[in-house]
Coordinates of C-alpha atoms and ligand atoms in Angstrom, one line a residue:
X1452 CA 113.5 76.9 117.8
X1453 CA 117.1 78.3 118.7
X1454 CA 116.4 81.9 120.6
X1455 CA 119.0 84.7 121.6
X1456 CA 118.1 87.4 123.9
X1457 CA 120.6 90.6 124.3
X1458 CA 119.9 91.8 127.6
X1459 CA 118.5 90.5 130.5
X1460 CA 116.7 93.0 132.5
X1461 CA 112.9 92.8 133.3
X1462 CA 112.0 92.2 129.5
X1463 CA 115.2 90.5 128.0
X1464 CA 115.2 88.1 131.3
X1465 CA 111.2 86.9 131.6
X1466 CA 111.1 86.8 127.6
X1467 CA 114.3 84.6 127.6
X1468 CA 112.8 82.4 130.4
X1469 CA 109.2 82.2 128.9
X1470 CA 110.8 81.3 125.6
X1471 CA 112.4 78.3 127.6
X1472 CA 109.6 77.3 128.9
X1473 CA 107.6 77.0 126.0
X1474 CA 110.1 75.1 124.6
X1475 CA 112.6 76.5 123.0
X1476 CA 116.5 76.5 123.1
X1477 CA 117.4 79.7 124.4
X1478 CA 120.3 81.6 125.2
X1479 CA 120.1 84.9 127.1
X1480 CA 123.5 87.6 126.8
X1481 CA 124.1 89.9 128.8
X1482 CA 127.7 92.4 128.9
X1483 CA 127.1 92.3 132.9
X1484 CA 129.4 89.6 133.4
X1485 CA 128.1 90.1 137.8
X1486 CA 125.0 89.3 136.6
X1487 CA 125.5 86.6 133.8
X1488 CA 127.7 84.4 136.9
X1489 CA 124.4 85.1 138.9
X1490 CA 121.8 83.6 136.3
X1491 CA 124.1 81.1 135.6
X1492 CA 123.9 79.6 139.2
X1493 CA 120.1 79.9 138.8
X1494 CA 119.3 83.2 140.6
X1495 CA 117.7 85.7 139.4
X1496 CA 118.7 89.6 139.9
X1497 CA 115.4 90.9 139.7
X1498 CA 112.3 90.1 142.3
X1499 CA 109.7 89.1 140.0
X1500 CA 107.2 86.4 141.7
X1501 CA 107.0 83.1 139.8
X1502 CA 110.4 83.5 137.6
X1503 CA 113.1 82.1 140.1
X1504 CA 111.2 79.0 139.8
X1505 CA 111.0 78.8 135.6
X1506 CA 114.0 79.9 135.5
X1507 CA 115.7 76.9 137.4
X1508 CA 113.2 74.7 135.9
X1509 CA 114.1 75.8 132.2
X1510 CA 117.7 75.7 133.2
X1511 CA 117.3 72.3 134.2
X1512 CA 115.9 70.7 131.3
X1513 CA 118.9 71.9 129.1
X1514 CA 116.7 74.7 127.5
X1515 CA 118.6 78.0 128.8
X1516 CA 121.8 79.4 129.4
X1517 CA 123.8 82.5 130.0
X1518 CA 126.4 83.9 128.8
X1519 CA 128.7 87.0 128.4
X1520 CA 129.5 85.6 125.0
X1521 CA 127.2 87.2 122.0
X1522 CA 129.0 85.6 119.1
X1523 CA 127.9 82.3 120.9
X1524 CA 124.6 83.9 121.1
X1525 CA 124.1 84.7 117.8
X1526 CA 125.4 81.6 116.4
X1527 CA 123.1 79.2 118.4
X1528 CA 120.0 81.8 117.5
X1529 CA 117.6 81.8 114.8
X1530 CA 115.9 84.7 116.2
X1531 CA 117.7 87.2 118.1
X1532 CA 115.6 89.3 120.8
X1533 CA 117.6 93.1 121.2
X1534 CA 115.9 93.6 124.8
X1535 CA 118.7 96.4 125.9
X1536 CA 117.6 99.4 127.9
X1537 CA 116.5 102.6 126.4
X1538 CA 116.9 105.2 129.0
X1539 CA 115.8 108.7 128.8
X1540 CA 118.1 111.8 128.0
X1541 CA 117.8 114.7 129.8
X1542 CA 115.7 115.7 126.9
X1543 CA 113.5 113.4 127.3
X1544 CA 114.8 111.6 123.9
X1545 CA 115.2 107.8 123.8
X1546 CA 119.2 106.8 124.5
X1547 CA 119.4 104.2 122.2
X1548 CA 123.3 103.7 122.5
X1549 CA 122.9 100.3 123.3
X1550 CA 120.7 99.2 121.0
X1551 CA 123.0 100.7 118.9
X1552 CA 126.1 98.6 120.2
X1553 CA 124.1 95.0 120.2
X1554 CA 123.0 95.5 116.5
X1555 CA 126.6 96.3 115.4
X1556 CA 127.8 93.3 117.6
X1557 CA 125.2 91.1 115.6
X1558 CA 126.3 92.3 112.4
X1559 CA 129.9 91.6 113.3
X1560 CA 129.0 88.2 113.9
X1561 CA 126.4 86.6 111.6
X1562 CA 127.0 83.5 109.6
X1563 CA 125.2 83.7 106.9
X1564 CA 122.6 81.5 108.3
X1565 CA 119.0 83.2 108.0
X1566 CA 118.0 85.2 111.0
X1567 CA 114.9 87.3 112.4
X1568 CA 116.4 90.3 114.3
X1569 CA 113.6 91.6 116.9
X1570 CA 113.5 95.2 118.7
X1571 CA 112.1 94.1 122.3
X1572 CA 113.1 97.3 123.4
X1573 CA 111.0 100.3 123.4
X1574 CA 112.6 101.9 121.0
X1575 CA 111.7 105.2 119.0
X1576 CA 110.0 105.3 115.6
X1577 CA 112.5 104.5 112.8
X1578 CA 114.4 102.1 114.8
X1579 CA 113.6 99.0 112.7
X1580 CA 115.4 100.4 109.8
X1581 CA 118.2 102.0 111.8
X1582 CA 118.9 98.7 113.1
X1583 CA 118.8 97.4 109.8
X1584 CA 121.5 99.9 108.3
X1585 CA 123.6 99.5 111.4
X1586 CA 124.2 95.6 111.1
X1587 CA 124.6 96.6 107.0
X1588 CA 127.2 99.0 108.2
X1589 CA 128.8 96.1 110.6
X1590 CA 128.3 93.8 108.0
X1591 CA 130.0 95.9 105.6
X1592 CA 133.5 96.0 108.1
X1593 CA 133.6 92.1 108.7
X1594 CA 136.5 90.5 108.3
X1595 CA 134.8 87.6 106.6
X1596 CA 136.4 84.9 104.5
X1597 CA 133.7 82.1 104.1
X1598 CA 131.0 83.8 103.8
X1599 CA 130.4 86.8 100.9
X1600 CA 129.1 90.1 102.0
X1601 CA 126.2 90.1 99.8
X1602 CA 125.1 87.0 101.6
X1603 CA 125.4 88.0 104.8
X1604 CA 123.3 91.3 103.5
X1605 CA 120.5 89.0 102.5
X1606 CA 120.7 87.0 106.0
X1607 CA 118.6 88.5 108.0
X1608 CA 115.7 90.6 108.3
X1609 CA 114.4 93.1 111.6
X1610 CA 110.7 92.7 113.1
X1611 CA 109.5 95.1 115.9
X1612 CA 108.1 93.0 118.6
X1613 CA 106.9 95.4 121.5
X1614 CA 106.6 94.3 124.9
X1615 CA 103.8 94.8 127.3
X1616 CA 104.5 93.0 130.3
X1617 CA 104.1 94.7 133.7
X1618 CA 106.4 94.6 136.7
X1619 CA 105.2 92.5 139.4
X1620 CA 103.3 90.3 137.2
X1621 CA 106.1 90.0 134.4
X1622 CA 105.8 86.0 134.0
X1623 CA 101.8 86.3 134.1
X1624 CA 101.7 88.9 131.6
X1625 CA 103.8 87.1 129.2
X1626 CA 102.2 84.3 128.8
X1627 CA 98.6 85.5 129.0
X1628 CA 99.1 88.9 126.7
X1629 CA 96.3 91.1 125.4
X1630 CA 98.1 90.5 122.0
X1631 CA 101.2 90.5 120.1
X1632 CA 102.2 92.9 118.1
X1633 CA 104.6 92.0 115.0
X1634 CA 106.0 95.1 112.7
X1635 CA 108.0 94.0 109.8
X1636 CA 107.6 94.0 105.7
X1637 CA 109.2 90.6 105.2
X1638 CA 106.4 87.3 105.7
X1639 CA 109.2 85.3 106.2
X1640 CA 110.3 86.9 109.1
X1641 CA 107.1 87.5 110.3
X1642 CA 106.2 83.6 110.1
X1643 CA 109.2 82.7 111.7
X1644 CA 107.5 84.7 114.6
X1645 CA 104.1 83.7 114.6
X1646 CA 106.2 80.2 114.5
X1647 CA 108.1 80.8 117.5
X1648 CA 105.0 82.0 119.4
X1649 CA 103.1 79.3 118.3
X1650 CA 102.7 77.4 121.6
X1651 CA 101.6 80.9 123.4
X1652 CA 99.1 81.8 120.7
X1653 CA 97.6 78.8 121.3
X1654 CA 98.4 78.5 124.8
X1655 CA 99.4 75.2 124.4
X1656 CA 101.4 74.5 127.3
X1657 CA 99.2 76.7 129.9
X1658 CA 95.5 75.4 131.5
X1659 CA 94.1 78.0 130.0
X1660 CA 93.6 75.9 126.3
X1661 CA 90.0 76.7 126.6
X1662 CA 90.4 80.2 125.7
X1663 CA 90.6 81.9 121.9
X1664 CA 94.0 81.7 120.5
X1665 CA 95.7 85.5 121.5
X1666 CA 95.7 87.5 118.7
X1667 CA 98.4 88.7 116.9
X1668 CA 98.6 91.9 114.8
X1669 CA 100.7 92.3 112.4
X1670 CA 101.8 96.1 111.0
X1671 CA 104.6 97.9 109.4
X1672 CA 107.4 98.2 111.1
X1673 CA 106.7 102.2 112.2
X1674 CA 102.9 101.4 113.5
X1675 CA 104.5 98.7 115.4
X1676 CA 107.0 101.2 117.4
X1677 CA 104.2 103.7 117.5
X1678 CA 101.7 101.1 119.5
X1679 CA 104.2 100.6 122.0
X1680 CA 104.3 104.4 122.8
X1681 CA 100.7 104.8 122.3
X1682 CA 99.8 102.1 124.8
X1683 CA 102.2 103.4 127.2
X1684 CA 101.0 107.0 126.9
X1685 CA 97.4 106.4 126.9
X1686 CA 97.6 104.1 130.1
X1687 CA 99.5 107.0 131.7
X1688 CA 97.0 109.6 130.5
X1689 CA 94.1 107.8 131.9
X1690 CA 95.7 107.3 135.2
X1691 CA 97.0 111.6 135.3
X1692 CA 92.8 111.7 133.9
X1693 CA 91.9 109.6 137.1
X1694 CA 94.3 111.9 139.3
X1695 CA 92.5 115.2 138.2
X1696 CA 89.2 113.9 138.9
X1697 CA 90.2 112.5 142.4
X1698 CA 91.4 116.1 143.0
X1699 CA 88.1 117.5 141.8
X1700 CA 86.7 115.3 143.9
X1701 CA 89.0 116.8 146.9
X1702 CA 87.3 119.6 146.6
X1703 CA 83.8 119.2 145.8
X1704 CA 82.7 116.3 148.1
X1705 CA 83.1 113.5 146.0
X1706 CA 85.0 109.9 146.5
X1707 CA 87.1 109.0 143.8
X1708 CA 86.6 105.6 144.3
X1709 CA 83.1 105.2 144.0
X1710 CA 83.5 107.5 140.7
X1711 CA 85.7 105.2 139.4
X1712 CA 83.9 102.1 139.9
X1713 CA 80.8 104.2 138.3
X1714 CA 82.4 104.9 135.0
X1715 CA 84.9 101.9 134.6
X1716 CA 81.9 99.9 134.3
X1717 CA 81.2 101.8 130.8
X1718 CA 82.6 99.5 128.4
X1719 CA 83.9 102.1 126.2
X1720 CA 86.2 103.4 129.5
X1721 CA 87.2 100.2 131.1
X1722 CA 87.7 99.8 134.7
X1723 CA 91.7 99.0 134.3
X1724 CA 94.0 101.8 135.6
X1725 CA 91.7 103.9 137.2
X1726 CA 92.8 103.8 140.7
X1727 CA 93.7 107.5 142.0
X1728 CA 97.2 108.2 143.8
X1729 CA 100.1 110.1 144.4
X1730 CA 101.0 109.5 140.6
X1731 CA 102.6 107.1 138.0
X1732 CA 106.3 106.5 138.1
X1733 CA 108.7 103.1 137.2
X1734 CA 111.1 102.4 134.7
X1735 CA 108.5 103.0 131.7
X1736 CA 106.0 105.7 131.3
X1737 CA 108.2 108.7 132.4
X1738 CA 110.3 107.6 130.4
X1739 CA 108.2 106.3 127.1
X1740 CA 105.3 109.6 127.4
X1741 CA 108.6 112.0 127.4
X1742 CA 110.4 109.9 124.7
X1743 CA 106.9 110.4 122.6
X1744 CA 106.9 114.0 123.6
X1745 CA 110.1 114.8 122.0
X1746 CA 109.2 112.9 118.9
X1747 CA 106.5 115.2 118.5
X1748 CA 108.2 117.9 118.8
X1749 CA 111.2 116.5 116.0
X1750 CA 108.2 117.1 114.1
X1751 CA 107.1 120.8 115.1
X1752 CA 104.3 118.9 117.0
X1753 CA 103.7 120.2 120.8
X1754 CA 101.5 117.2 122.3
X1755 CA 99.4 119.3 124.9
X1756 CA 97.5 116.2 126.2
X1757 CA 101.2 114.3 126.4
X1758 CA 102.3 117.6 128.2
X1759 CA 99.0 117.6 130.5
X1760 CA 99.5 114.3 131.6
X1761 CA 103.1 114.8 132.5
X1762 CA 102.3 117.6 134.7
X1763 CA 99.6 116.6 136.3
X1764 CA 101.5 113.1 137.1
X1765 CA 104.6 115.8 138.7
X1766 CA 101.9 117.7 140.7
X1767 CA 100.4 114.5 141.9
X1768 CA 103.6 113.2 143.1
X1769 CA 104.1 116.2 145.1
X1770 CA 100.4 116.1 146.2
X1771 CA 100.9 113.7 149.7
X1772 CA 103.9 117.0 150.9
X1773 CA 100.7 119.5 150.3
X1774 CA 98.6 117.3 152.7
X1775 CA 101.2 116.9 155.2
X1776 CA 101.3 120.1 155.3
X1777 CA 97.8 121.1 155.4
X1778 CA 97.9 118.5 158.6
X1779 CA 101.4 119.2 160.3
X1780 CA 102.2 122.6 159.1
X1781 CA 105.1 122.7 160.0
X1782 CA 107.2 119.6 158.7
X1783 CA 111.0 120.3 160.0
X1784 CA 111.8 118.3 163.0
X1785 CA 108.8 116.0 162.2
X1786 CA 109.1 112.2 161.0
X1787 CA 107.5 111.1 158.4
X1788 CA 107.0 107.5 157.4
X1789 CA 107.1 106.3 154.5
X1790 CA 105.1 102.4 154.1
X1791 CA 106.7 101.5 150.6
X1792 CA 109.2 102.8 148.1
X1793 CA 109.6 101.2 145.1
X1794 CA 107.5 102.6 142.0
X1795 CA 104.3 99.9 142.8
X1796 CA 104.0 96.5 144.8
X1797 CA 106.1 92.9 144.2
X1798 CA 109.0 94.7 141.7
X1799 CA 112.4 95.8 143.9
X1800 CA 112.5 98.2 141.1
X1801 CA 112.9 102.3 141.9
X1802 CA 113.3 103.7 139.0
X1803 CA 111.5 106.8 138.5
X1804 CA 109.2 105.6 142.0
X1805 CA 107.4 108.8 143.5
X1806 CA 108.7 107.8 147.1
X1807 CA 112.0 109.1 146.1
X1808 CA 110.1 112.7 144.8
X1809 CA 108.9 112.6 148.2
X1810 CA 111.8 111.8 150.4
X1811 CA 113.8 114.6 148.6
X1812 CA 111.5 117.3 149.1
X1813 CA 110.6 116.1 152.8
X1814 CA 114.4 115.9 153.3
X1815 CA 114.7 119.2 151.4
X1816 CA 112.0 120.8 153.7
X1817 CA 113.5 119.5 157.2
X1818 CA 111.7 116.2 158.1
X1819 CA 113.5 113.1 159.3
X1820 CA 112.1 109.8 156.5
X1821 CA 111.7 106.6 157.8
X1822 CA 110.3 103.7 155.6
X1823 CA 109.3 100.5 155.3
X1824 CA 109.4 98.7 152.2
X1825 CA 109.2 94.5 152.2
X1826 CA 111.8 93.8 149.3
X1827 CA 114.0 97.2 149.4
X1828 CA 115.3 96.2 153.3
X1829 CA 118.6 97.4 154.7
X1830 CA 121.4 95.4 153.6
X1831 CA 119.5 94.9 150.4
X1832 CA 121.2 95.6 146.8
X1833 CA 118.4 97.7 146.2
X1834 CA 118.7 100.0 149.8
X1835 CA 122.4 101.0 148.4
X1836 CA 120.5 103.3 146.3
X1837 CA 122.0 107.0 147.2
X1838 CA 118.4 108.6 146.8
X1839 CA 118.1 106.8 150.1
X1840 CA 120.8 107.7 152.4
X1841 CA 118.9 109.7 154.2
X1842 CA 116.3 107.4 154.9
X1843 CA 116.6 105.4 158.0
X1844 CA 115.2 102.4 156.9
X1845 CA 113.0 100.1 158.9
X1846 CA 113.0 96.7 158.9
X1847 CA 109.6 95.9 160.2
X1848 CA 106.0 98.2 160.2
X1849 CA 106.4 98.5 164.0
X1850 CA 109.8 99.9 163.7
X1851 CA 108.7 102.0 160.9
X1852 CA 105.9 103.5 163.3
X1853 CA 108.3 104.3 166.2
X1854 CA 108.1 107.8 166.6
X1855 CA 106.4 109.1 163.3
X1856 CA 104.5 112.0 162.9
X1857 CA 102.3 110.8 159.9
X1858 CA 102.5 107.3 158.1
X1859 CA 102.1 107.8 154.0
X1860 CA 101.5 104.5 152.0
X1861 CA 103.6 105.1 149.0
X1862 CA 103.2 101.7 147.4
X1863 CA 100.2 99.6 147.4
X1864 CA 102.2 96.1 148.9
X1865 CA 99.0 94.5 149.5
X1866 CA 100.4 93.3 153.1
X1867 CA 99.7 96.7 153.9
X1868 CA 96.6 96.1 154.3
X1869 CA 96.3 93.7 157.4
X1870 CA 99.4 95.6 159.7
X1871 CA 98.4 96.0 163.3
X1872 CA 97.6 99.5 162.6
X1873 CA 96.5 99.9 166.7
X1874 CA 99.7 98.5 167.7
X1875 CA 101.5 100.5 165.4
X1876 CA 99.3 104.3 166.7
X1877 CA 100.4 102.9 170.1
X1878 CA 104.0 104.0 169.5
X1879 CA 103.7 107.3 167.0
X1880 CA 104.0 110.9 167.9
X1881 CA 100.9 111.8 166.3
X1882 CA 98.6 109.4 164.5
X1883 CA 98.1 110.3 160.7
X1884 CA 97.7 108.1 158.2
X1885 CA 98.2 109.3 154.9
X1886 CA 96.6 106.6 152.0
X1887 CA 98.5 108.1 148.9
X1888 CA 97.4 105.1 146.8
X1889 CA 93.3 104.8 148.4
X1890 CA 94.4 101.2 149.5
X1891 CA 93.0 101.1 153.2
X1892 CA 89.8 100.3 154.8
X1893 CA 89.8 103.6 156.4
X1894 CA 87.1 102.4 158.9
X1895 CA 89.7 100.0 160.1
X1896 CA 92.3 102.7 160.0
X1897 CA 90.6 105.2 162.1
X1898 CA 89.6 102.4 164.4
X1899 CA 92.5 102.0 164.7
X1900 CA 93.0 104.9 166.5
X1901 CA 94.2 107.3 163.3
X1902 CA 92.7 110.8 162.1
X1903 CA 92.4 108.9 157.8
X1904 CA 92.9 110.8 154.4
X1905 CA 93.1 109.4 151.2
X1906 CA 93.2 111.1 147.5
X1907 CA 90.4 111.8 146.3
X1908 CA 88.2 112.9 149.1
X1909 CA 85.7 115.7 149.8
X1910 CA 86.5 118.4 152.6
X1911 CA 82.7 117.9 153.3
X1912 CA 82.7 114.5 154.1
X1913 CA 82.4 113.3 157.8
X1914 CA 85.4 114.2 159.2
X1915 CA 87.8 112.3 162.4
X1916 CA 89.8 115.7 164.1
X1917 CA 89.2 117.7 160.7
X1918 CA 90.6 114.7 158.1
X1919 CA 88.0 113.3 156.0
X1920 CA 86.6 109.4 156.3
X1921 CA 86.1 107.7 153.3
X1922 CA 82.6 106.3 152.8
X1923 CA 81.6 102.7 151.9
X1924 CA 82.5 101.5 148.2
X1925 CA 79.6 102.8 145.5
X1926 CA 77.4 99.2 145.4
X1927 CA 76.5 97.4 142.4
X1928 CA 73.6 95.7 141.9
X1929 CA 70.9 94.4 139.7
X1930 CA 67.8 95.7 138.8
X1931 CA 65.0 93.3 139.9
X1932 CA 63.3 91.6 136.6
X1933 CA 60.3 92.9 137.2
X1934 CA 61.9 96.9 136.4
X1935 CA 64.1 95.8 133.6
X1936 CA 60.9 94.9 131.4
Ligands
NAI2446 N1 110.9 97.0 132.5 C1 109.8 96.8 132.0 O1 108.8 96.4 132.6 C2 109.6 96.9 130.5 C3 110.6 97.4 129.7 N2 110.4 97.6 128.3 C4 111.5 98.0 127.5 O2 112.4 96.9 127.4 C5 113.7 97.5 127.3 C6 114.6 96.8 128.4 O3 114.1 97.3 129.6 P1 114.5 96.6 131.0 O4 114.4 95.1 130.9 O5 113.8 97.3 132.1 O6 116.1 97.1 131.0 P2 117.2 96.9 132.1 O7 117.9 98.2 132.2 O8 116.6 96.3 133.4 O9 118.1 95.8 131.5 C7 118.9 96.0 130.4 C8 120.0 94.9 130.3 O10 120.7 95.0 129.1 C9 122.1 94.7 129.4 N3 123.0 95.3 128.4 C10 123.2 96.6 128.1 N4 124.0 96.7 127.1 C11 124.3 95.5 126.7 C12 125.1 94.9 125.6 N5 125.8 95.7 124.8 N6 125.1 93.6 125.5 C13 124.5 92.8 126.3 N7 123.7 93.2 127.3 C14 123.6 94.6 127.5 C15 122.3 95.3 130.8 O11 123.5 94.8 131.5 C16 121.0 94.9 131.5 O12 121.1 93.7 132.1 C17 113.6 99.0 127.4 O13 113.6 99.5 126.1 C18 112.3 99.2 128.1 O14 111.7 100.4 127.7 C19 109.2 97.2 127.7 C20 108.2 96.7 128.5 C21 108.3 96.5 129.9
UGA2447 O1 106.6 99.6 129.0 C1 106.6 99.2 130.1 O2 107.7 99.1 130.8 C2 105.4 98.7 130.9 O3 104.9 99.9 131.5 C3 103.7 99.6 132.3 O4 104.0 98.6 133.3 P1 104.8 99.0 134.7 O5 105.5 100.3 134.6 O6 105.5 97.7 135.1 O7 103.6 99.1 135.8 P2 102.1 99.6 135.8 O8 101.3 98.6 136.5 O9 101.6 100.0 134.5 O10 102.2 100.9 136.8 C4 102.9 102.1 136.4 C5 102.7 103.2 137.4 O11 101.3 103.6 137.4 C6 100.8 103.6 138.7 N1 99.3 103.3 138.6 C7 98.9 102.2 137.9 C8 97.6 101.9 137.7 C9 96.6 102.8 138.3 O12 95.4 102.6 138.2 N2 97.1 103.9 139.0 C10 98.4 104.1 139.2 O13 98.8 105.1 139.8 C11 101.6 102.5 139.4 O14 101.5 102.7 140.8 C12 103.0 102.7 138.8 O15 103.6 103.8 139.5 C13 102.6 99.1 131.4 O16 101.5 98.8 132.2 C14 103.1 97.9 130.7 O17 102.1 97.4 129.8 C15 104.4 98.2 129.9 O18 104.9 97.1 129.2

């Protein structure tokens, strides 16, 4: 099938590439021209592991392009993808501005030619029809003189199709998906999708044939937009849910860990998204749980347990400054480091990341920030981020060390795992190690030579100069035969 995407972020970018690779014709638009000259030489301008490769592969084959041009765009597709950013207002509200300009842009340039008009982007409950009545409205002021207004009306038809990848592991995510969600009132429409995903429901193109088809649900348009912001929300909830129990835990000699292990095995909780840290951040859930929020509230509703979650998430992100303190005391004139920054491991992305909660309120509180992150290096587009001019910015873990007070792991890079922590105490002020996201083998740490804390640990627990050791993991094993009878 012919495909346009508007946009080419995370979402509008790996949907137009995946699309390619299934098999489609697909053209991806984007106002950016910087960005569209970029694509267009096969580079991508986001680090997302496995799409450079697609990409060029796709782009070989004749099966995707880029262009600044969306009447070109809208021409060639028979299903245009709006996959725009939605940003949050100060108030927490959705901006849905460009939304807003893309489905007056379609409207001023359909044919008459039937097309399916899909809302990628998160966007807030209603939007189907307001898209709807804005390319009516575009429709309405075209200067057409082969094709009738009336016709043009009846051309087209909007499904919400929510997206659900993650950052990181974008291109995985797409093509093995929980399930597909498809909001829309017309079965036309919604054929022409279940058409288009076709070779994904079945996996036909992927090893993976063995395994059911993925399911697709199909809803109204509303329930559709309402999924997306539940599914955000509630993975947000359970991780600010994992957060207060890790700081329970803190307190009353438990290990978060071995908790979470012990009820994620309950199939009614899941063991998904239960790993205890200095708090959720990115481009998304901020953004989506407030957006939800605020909708709420349009409708005299207060959402306590949306409200919980957001502040414990703001006092969890803040939560690595009370144990530098409760270590340090005093933090001016000390150096921190900071081993990561962007919002979680193998994105450059950091929007909404926690490192840059920390680094103002260290800053703020007289520490020197160093970091160390392996994609956001100096001379990176990424670095020219002015939440980090303050931060001198290492371009190795040994460098990073030099000098520091206390390391924090911010983001869980999983190379971060196997640094030469000994080589690194050798050269540090004072040797801390701060796990804000409980991904260390603390024995190796404090072998190391480091005093270890994590999230989530008991004051009670054996301690190395006062700061707690985590245990081994909780073990899991079977009963013998003879006690299950
Ligand atoms: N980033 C993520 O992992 C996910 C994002 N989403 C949702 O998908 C939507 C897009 O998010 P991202 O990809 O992160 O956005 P982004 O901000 O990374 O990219 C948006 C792109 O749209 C382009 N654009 C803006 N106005 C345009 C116009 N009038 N014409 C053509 N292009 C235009 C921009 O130049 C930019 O390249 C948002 O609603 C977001 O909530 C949903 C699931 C995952
Ligand atoms: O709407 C979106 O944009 C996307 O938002 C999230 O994806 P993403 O933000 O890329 O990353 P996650 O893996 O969900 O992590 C979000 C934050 O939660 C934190 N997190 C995650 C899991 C966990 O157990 N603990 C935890 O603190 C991460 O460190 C990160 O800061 C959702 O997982 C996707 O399904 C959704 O499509």
């Amino acid at each position: 099938m012919n495909v346009c995407v508007i946009g080419t972020g995370y979402v509008g970018l790996v949907t137009g590439v995946c699309l390619a690779h299934m098999g489609h014709d697909v053209i991806c638009v984007d106002n950016n021209a910087t960005k569209v000259a970029l694509m267009q030489s096969g580079k991508s301008p986001i680090y997302e592991p496995g799409l450079d490769e697609l990409m060029q592969s796709s782009m070989a084959a004749g099966r995707l392009r880029f262009t600044t041009d969306l009447k070109a765009g809208v021409e060639h597709g028979d299903v245009l993808f709006i996959a725009v950013g939605t940003p949050p207002l100060p108030t927490g509200e959705s901006d849905t501005r460009y939304v807003e300009a893309v489905a007056r842009g379609i409207g001023a340039h359909l044919t008459g030619d039937y097309k399916v008009i899909v809302n990628k982007s998160t966007v807030p409950i209603g939007s189907g029809n307001w898209v709807r009545q804005i390319v009516l409205d575009a429709i309405a002021s075209q200067d057409t003189t082969h094709v009738d207004r009336d016709t043009l009306a009846q051309s087209f038809e909007v499904v919400s199709n929510p997206e659900f990848l993650r950052e990181g592991s974008a291109v995985y995510d797409t093509f093995n998906p929980d399930r597909i969600v498809l909001g829309g009132s017309s079965q036309r429409a919604i054929a022409t999708m279940q058409r288009l995903y076709a070779p994904l429901i079945r996996r036909q193109f992927s090893e993976k044939q063995s395994l059911p088809a993925i399911p697709v649900v199909v809803t109204d348009l509303a329930s559709a937009e309402m999924i997306k912001y539940a599914a955000n929300a509630f993975l947000a909830t359970k991780i600010s849910f994992i957060n207060e129990v890790a700081n329970i835990c803190d307190r009353v000699g438990a290990d978060v860990t071995q908790v979470a292990q012990g009820i994620g095995l309950d199939s009614r909780i899941g063991d998904k998204f239960l790993q205890a840290g200095i708090g959720w951040g990115g481009s998304c859930f901020p953004k989506d749980v407030a957006a939800l929020i605020h909708t709420a509230r349009d409708y005299g509703y207060e959402a306590p347990l949306l409200n919980a979650a957001v502040q414990t998430n703001q006092h969890q992100r803040l939560l690595a400054l009370e144990k530098l303190q409760q270590m340090l005391k005093i933090l001016k004139g000390k150096t921190i480091g900071l081993l990561g920054l962007t919002f979680k491991p193998n994105t450059d992305d950091l929007r909404d990341a926690p490192a840059l909660d920390l680094i103002r309120e260290l800053v703020r509180l007289g520490a020197k920030v160093k970091a160390y992150d392996p994609i956001v290096q100096p001379g990176s587009h990424a670095a020219q981020d002015e939440r980090l001019a303050q931060v001198d910015l290492a371009t190795t873990p040994m460098q990073l060390a030099q000098g520091c007070d206390a390391l924090v792991l911010v983001t869980d890079w999983v190379q971060f795992q196997t640094l030469d922590y000994a080589a690194m105490a050798a050269v540090m002020r004072q040797r801390i190690v701060l796990d804000g996201r409980n991904a260390l083998a603390p024995e190796a740490i404090v072998q190391a030579g480091f005093a270890y804390m994590g999230i989530g640990y008991s004051v009670d627990r054996p301690t190395v100069w006062g700061i707690n050791v985590q245990p081994a993991k909780a073990t899991v094993a079977a009963l013998p035969a003879e006690q299950v009878a």
